[in-house]
Amino acid sequence: MWLMAGFWGWLAGAALLIGAVLGWFARLPLRITASVMAFGSGVLLSALSFDLMDDARAHGGMWATGTGFLAGAALFTGINALLSHRGAKHRKRAGGPQPSEADQPGSGLAIAVGALLDGIPESIVIGTSMLAGKGVSLVAVIAIFLSNLPEGLSSSIGMKKAKRSPAYVFGLWAAIAFVSGLASVLGFVAFRNVAPEIVSAVTATAAGAILAMLIDTMIPEAFEDSHSLAGLVAVGGFLCAFALSKSQASGPDSKSGNDPAPAQGSNVRRR
């Protein structure tokens, strides 16, 4: 199971590298790049609303979920503010002023740490989604994959304009894809024998960090270059993820009723 957690985390993280390759070699208009990022933002918003947060509340209650959610957002915001002052503010921007190492020494490391900060919470969520014993949440994996693709795409374009080397760009995203797999393993192994309330708090913490990341980095960058279409494209991404979530919930293994959590929660306790 922990190997499967690592595989799904690596697969979702690999979208960053795929996007980076596309952004480096394909000459895409900025509006297309920004629209893809808006679509990914909508997908993640839907996954947060109808999969991650709902599942966390059902397993551990509102108190643990709310506390974790706020803590995750606060933690991301604080670290992101620190990295922004060191040159990582526009790490997802395709057409904006992403600094080069000559312009701001240390910005390369700040961008790398910022990219890692963006990816780790998503990967931990993949691992914790497997704790109920029913396999990985395909909605979470697909949502993270679809959001990582435009992130790698847009970031690599900005890095190329800042004259960063191909070794830096592709090495960065390959390393983060690998770390994403490790983070998923951590999410599964570290919390498999703990109370459901703790698992819920961890899932909600990651969800809060993801939402803060969306508001602070992805959505502003999408709006910057495609402001006339960003809202509509984001709604399309939201709808796709919502439909996927509901189709999985209505599958043959789903339970009817408004609270599917008791069996899953008790399973987590036994583990």
mmCIF file of C-alpha atoms in Angstrom:
data_model
loop_
_atom_site.group_PDB
_atom_site.id
_atom_site.type_symbol
_atom_site.label_atom_id
_atom_site.label_comp_id
_atom_site.label_asym_id
_atom_site.label_seq_id
_atom_site.Cartn_x
_atom_site.Cartn_y
_atom_site.Cartn_z
ATOM 1 C CA MET A 1 0.000 0.000 0.000
ATOM 2 C CA TRP A 2 2.807 2.426 0.790
ATOM 3 C CA LEU A 3 4.357 1.698 -2.598
ATOM 4 C CA MET A 4 1.017 2.472 -4.238
ATOM 5 C CA ALA A 5 0.824 5.720 -2.284
ATOM 6 C CA GLY A 6 4.265 6.635 -3.598
ATOM 7 C CA PHE A 7 3.286 5.731 -7.149
ATOM 8 C CA TRP A 8 0.152 7.910 -7.124
ATOM 9 C CA GLY A 9 2.051 10.799 -5.562
ATOM 10 C CA TRP A 10 4.800 10.495 -8.163
ATOM 11 C CA LEU A 11 2.252 10.286 -10.980
ATOM 12 C CA ALA A 12 0.504 13.480 -9.871
ATOM 13 C CA GLY A 13 3.866 15.202 -9.395
ATOM 14 C CA ALA A 14 5.105 14.054 -12.803
ATOM 15 C CA ALA A 15 2.629 16.497 -14.355
ATOM 16 C CA LEU A 16 4.964 19.281 -13.198
ATOM 17 C CA LEU A 17 7.784 17.853 -15.303
ATOM 18 C CA ILE A 18 5.482 17.259 -18.285
ATOM 19 C CA GLY A 19 4.257 20.841 -18.050
ATOM 20 C CA ALA A 20 7.826 22.127 -17.765
ATOM 21 C CA VAL A 21 8.847 20.301 -20.953
ATOM 22 C CA LEU A 22 5.835 21.720 -22.804
ATOM 23 C CA GLY A 23 6.517 25.221 -21.509
ATOM 24 C CA TRP A 24 10.200 25.076 -22.461
ATOM 25 C CA PHE A 25 9.869 23.685 -25.982
ATOM 26 C CA ALA A 26 6.374 24.731 -27.119
ATOM 27 C CA ARG A 27 5.675 28.352 -27.933
ATOM 28 C CA LEU A 28 2.230 28.785 -26.438
ATOM 29 C CA PRO A 29 0.461 32.165 -26.283
ATOM 30 C CA LEU A 30 0.324 33.617 -22.780
ATOM 31 C CA ARG A 31 -3.466 33.596 -22.838
ATOM 32 C CA ILE A 32 -3.510 29.832 -23.478
ATOM 33 C CA THR A 33 -1.013 29.228 -20.681
ATOM 34 C CA ALA A 34 -2.990 31.378 -18.261
ATOM 35 C CA SER A 35 -6.250 29.692 -19.284
ATOM 36 C CA VAL A 36 -4.776 26.279 -18.558
ATOM 37 C CA MET A 37 -3.775 27.563 -15.124
ATOM 38 C CA ALA A 38 -7.291 28.909 -14.545
ATOM 39 C CA PHE A 39 -8.716 25.501 -15.453
ATOM 40 C CA GLY A 40 -6.361 23.816 -12.981
ATOM 41 C CA SER A 41 -7.403 26.290 -10.285
ATOM 42 C CA GLY A 42 -11.053 25.410 -10.806
ATOM 43 C CA VAL A 43 -10.266 21.698 -10.623
ATOM 44 C CA LEU A 44 -8.445 22.083 -7.305
ATOM 45 C CA LEU A 45 -11.183 24.269 -5.846
ATOM 46 C CA SER A 46 -13.740 21.588 -6.620
ATOM 47 C CA ALA A 47 -11.573 18.816 -5.159
ATOM 48 C CA LEU A 48 -11.104 20.846 -1.989
ATOM 49 C CA SER A 49 -14.810 21.508 -1.596
ATOM 50 C CA PHE A 50 -16.361 18.150 -2.457
ATOM 51 C CA ASP A 51 -13.619 15.634 -1.701
ATOM 52 C CA LEU A 52 -10.915 16.695 0.735
ATOM 53 C CA MET A 53 -12.790 18.912 3.188
ATOM 54 C CA ASP A 54 -15.983 16.865 3.147
ATOM 55 C CA ASP A 55 -14.015 13.676 3.772
ATOM 56 C CA ALA A 56 -12.002 15.279 6.584
ATOM 57 C CA ARG A 57 -15.154 16.547 8.333
ATOM 58 C CA ALA A 58 -16.897 13.199 7.985
ATOM 59 C CA HIS A 59 -14.000 11.312 9.571
ATOM 60 C CA GLY A 60 -12.885 13.659 12.336
ATOM 61 C CA GLY A 61 -15.578 16.262 12.886
ATOM 62 C CA MET A 62 -15.753 19.983 12.281
ATOM 63 C CA TRP A 63 -13.412 21.054 15.087
ATOM 64 C CA ALA A 64 -10.400 19.060 13.879
ATOM 65 C CA THR A 65 -11.144 19.943 10.250
ATOM 66 C CA GLY A 66 -11.570 23.672 10.857
ATOM 67 C CA THR A 67 -8.488 23.919 13.054
ATOM 68 C CA GLY A 68 -6.324 22.090 10.536
ATOM 69 C CA PHE A 69 -7.707 24.114 7.632
ATOM 70 C CA LEU A 70 -6.865 27.454 9.243
ATOM 71 C CA ALA A 71 -3.463 26.207 10.406
ATOM 72 C CA GLY A 72 -2.539 25.029 6.912
ATOM 73 C CA ALA A 73 -3.528 28.340 5.339
ATOM 74 C CA ALA A 74 -1.609 30.322 7.972
ATOM 75 C CA LEU A 75 1.494 28.146 7.604
ATOM 76 C CA PHE A 76 1.541 28.431 3.815
ATOM 77 C CA THR A 77 0.902 32.177 3.880
ATOM 78 C CA GLY A 78 3.739 32.812 6.321
ATOM 79 C CA ILE A 79 6.319 30.738 4.452
ATOM 80 C CA ASN A 80 5.165 32.066 1.078
ATOM 81 C CA ALA A 81 5.530 35.673 2.279
ATOM 82 C CA LEU A 82 9.105 34.950 3.365
ATOM 83 C CA LEU A 83 9.955 33.303 0.029
ATOM 84 C CA SER A 84 8.330 36.148 -1.924
ATOM 85 C CA HIS A 85 10.796 38.608 -0.429
ATOM 86 C CA ARG A 86 13.633 36.363 -1.611
ATOM 87 C CA GLY A 87 12.570 36.235 -5.261
ATOM 88 C CA ALA A 88 9.904 33.510 -5.449
ATOM 89 C CA LYS A 89 6.844 35.763 -5.652
ATOM 90 C CA HIS A 90 6.235 35.193 -9.369
ATOM 91 C CA ARG A 91 7.408 31.586 -9.580
ATOM 92 C CA LYS A 92 4.273 30.561 -11.499
ATOM 93 C CA ARG A 93 4.213 33.508 -13.869
ATOM 94 C CA ALA A 94 4.775 32.917 -17.574
ATOM 95 C CA GLY A 95 4.901 36.504 -18.777
ATOM 96 C CA GLY A 96 5.893 38.472 -15.715
ATOM 97 C CA PRO A 97 9.148 39.647 -14.147
ATOM 98 C CA GLN A 98 10.546 36.456 -12.661
ATOM 99 C CA PRO A 99 14.020 37.431 -11.355
ATOM 100 C CA SER A 100 17.204 35.823 -12.592
ATOM 101 C CA GLU A 101 20.024 34.809 -10.263
ATOM 102 C CA ALA A 102 21.969 37.869 -11.432
ATOM 103 C CA ASP A 103 19.050 40.169 -10.611
ATOM 104 C CA GLN A 104 18.475 38.691 -7.157
ATOM 105 C CA PRO A 105 21.033 36.243 -5.742
ATOM 106 C CA GLY A 106 19.356 33.336 -3.995
ATOM 107 C CA SER A 107 16.160 33.641 -6.020
ATOM 108 C CA GLY A 108 16.795 30.256 -7.652
ATOM 109 C CA LEU A 109 16.787 28.522 -4.279
ATOM 110 C CA ALA A 110 13.731 30.512 -3.171
ATOM 111 C CA ILE A 111 11.835 29.459 -6.302
ATOM 112 C CA ALA A 112 12.807 25.825 -5.739
ATOM 113 C CA VAL A 113 11.651 25.913 -2.115
ATOM 114 C CA GLY A 114 8.461 27.700 -3.179
ATOM 115 C CA ALA A 115 7.694 25.037 -5.758
ATOM 116 C CA LEU A 116 8.283 22.396 -3.096
ATOM 117 C CA LEU A 117 5.979 24.284 -0.732
ATOM 118 C CA ASP A 118 3.263 24.220 -3.393
ATOM 119 C CA GLY A 119 3.581 20.501 -4.083
ATOM 120 C CA ILE A 120 4.028 18.819 -0.695
ATOM 121 C CA PRO A 121 0.525 19.446 0.769
ATOM 122 C CA GLU A 122 -1.102 18.024 -2.366
ATOM 123 C CA SER A 123 0.998 14.877 -2.177
ATOM 124 C CA ILE A 124 0.325 14.303 1.525
ATOM 125 C CA VAL A 125 -3.398 14.428 0.741
ATOM 126 C CA ILE A 126 -2.956 11.578 -1.752
ATOM 127 C CA GLY A 127 -1.348 9.423 0.940
ATOM 128 C CA THR A 128 -3.948 10.171 3.617
ATOM 129 C CA SER A 129 -6.768 9.455 1.170
ATOM 130 C CA MET A 130 -5.686 5.787 1.200
ATOM 131 C CA LEU A 131 -6.047 5.380 4.975
ATOM 132 C CA ALA A 132 -9.704 4.379 4.767
ATOM 133 C CA GLY A 133 -8.658 1.116 3.114
ATOM 134 C CA LYS A 134 -10.540 1.716 -0.138
ATOM 135 C CA GLY A 135 -7.614 2.732 -2.295
ATOM 136 C CA VAL A 136 -6.547 6.148 -3.455
ATOM 137 C CA SER A 137 -8.943 9.012 -4.123
ATOM 138 C CA LEU A 138 -8.845 9.191 -7.919
ATOM 139 C CA VAL A 139 -10.567 12.566 -7.752
ATOM 140 C CA ALA A 140 -7.671 13.958 -5.703
ATOM 141 C CA VAL A 141 -5.032 12.408 -7.977
ATOM 142 C CA ILE A 142 -6.654 13.669 -11.181
ATOM 143 C CA ALA A 143 -7.318 17.116 -9.700
ATOM 144 C CA ILE A 144 -3.708 17.478 -8.537
ATOM 145 C CA PHE A 145 -2.375 16.182 -11.866
ATOM 146 C CA LEU A 146 -4.506 18.658 -13.824
ATOM 147 C CA SER A 147 -3.448 21.544 -11.589
ATOM 148 C CA ASN A 148 0.251 20.597 -11.652
ATOM 149 C CA LEU A 149 0.373 20.561 -15.448
ATOM 150 C CA PRO A 150 -0.259 24.308 -15.903
ATOM 151 C CA GLU A 151 1.921 25.090 -12.881
ATOM 152 C CA GLY A 152 4.948 23.432 -14.484
ATOM 153 C CA LEU A 153 4.017 24.897 -17.863
ATOM 154 C CA SER A 154 3.738 28.492 -16.698
ATOM 155 C CA SER A 155 6.707 28.354 -14.327
ATOM 156 C CA SER A 156 9.107 26.944 -16.908
ATOM 157 C CA ILE A 157 8.189 29.697 -19.371
ATOM 158 C CA GLY A 158 8.971 32.314 -16.738
ATOM 159 C CA MET A 159 12.208 30.559 -15.787
ATOM 160 C CA LYS A 160 13.279 30.432 -19.419
ATOM 161 C CA LYS A 161 12.654 34.180 -19.789
ATOM 162 C CA ALA A 162 14.722 34.734 -16.632
ATOM 163 C CA LYS A 163 17.566 32.872 -18.412
ATOM 164 C CA ARG A 164 17.667 29.920 -16.048
ATOM 165 C CA SER A 165 19.333 26.843 -17.472
ATOM 166 C CA PRO A 166 17.454 23.761 -18.743
ATOM 167 C CA ALA A 167 19.334 21.695 -16.143
ATOM 168 C CA TYR A 168 17.935 23.896 -13.376
ATOM 169 C CA VAL A 169 14.359 23.871 -14.708
ATOM 170 C CA PHE A 170 14.040 20.174 -15.517
ATOM 171 C CA GLY A 171 16.123 19.118 -12.529
ATOM 172 C CA LEU A 172 13.883 21.159 -10.234
ATOM 173 C CA TRP A 173 10.622 19.650 -11.461
ATOM 174 C CA ALA A 174 12.020 16.125 -11.648
ATOM 175 C CA ALA A 175 13.187 16.434 -8.037
ATOM 176 C CA ILE A 176 9.820 17.771 -6.904
ATOM 177 C CA ALA A 177 8.015 14.939 -8.711
ATOM 178 C CA PHE A 178 10.221 12.494 -6.805
ATOM 179 C CA VAL A 179 9.641 14.275 -3.491
ATOM 180 C CA SER A 180 5.909 14.243 -4.219
ATOM 181 C CA GLY A 181 6.026 10.457 -4.216
ATOM 182 C CA LEU A 182 7.895 10.475 -0.907
ATOM 183 C CA ALA A 183 5.373 12.906 0.601
ATOM 184 C CA SER A 184 2.515 10.594 -0.382
ATOM 185 C CA VAL A 185 4.290 7.689 1.300
ATOM 186 C CA LEU A 186 4.746 9.868 4.386
ATOM 187 C CA GLY A 187 1.059 10.783 4.378
ATOM 188 C CA PHE A 188 0.132 7.105 4.345
ATOM 189 C CA VAL A 189 2.755 5.626 6.685
ATOM 190 C CA ALA A 190 2.980 8.349 9.321
ATOM 191 C CA PHE A 191 -0.764 8.538 9.974
ATOM 192 C CA ARG A 192 -2.013 5.002 9.407
ATOM 193 C CA ASN A 193 -2.186 4.119 13.118
ATOM 194 C CA VAL A 194 -3.492 7.393 14.522
ATOM 195 C CA ALA A 195 -6.973 8.559 15.486
ATOM 196 C CA PRO A 196 -9.332 9.705 12.707
ATOM 197 C CA GLU A 197 -9.405 13.205 14.182
ATOM 198 C CA ILE A 198 -5.661 13.564 13.586
ATOM 199 C CA VAL A 199 -5.967 12.261 10.031
ATOM 200 C CA SER A 200 -8.775 14.752 9.424
ATOM 201 C CA ALA A 201 -6.696 17.591 10.849
ATOM 202 C CA VAL A 202 -3.726 16.638 8.631
ATOM 203 C CA THR A 203 -5.920 16.397 5.528
ATOM 204 C CA ALA A 204 -7.559 19.730 6.343
ATOM 205 C CA THR A 205 -4.154 21.336 7.005
ATOM 206 C CA ALA A 206 -2.999 20.283 3.548
ATOM 207 C CA ALA A 207 -6.304 21.504 2.079
ATOM 208 C CA GLY A 208 -5.889 24.895 3.762
ATOM 209 C CA ALA A 209 -2.377 25.211 2.362
ATOM 210 C CA ILE A 210 -3.643 24.290 -1.116
ATOM 211 C CA LEU A 211 -6.430 26.886 -0.985
ATOM 212 C CA ALA A 212 -4.006 29.577 0.212
ATOM 213 C CA MET A 213 -1.662 28.602 -2.630
ATOM 214 C CA LEU A 214 -4.502 28.960 -5.136
ATOM 215 C CA ILE A 215 -5.474 32.414 -3.902
ATOM 216 C CA ASP A 216 -1.910 33.700 -3.476
ATOM 217 C CA THR A 217 -0.249 32.319 -6.598
ATOM 218 C CA MET A 218 -2.272 30.385 -9.199
ATOM 219 C CA ILE A 219 -5.417 32.498 -9.535
ATOM 220 C CA PRO A 220 -3.607 35.883 -9.709
ATOM 221 C CA GLU A 221 -1.280 34.556 -12.394
ATOM 222 C CA ALA A 222 -4.192 33.122 -14.388
ATOM 223 C CA PHE A 223 -6.070 36.426 -14.119
ATOM 224 C CA GLU A 224 -3.015 38.473 -15.097
ATOM 225 C CA ASP A 225 -2.867 37.257 -18.706
ATOM 226 C CA SER A 226 -6.406 35.995 -19.414
ATOM 227 C CA HIS A 227 -8.626 38.159 -17.224
ATOM 228 C CA SER A 228 -11.496 38.152 -19.701
ATOM 229 C CA LEU A 229 -11.758 34.349 -19.712
ATOM 230 C CA ALA A 230 -10.203 33.228 -16.421
ATOM 231 C CA GLY A 231 -13.497 33.001 -14.528
ATOM 232 C CA LEU A 232 -15.268 30.989 -17.207
ATOM 233 C CA VAL A 233 -12.346 28.585 -17.687
ATOM 234 C CA ALA A 234 -12.022 28.092 -13.919
ATOM 235 C CA VAL A 235 -15.737 27.262 -13.719
ATOM 236 C CA GLY A 236 -15.220 24.667 -16.441
ATOM 237 C CA GLY A 237 -12.425 23.055 -14.418
ATOM 238 C CA PHE A 238 -14.569 23.140 -11.288
ATOM 239 C CA LEU A 239 -17.452 21.444 -13.108
ATOM 240 C CA CYS A 240 -15.234 18.693 -14.538
ATOM 241 C CA ALA A 241 -13.824 17.815 -11.107
ATOM 242 C CA PHE A 242 -17.281 18.027 -9.526
ATOM 243 C CA ALA A 243 -18.695 15.606 -12.092
ATOM 244 C CA LEU A 244 -15.764 13.241 -11.541
ATOM 245 C CA SER A 245 -16.251 13.367 -7.773
ATOM 246 C CA LYS A 246 -19.948 12.571 -8.014
ATOM 247 C CA SER A 247 -19.411 9.780 -10.542
ATOM 248 C CA GLN A 248 -16.922 8.123 -8.191
ATOM 249 C CA ALA A 249 -19.267 8.592 -5.228
ATOM 250 C CA SER A 250 -22.114 6.896 -7.114
ATOM 251 C CA GLY A 251 -19.986 3.880 -8.081
ATOM 252 C CA PRO A 252 -20.758 0.316 -7.045
ATOM 253 C CA ASP A 253 -18.775 0.587 -3.792
ATOM 254 C CA SER A 254 -20.385 3.799 -2.620
ATOM 255 C CA LYS A 255 -22.798 4.018 0.260
ATOM 256 C CA SER A 256 -26.076 5.835 0.198
ATOM 257 C CA GLY A 257 -27.062 8.490 2.695
ATOM 258 C CA ASN A 258 -25.535 11.727 3.850
ATOM 259 C CA ASP A 259 -22.799 10.369 6.119
ATOM 260 C CA PRO A 260 -20.588 7.688 4.584
ATOM 261 C CA ALA A 261 -17.933 8.131 7.225
ATOM 262 C CA PRO A 262 -18.572 5.735 10.155
ATOM 263 C CA ALA A 263 -17.244 2.605 8.459
ATOM 264 C CA GLN A 264 -14.218 4.442 7.153
ATOM 265 C CA GLY A 265 -13.495 6.161 10.451
ATOM 266 C CA SER A 266 -13.691 2.926 12.413
ATOM 267 C CA ASN A 267 -11.372 1.299 9.917
ATOM 268 C CA VAL A 268 -8.795 4.008 10.513
ATOM 269 C CA ARG A 269 -9.008 3.422 14.282
ATOM 270 C CA ARG A 270 -8.394 -0.289 13.921
ATOM 271 C CA ARG A 271 -5.324 0.397 11.822
#
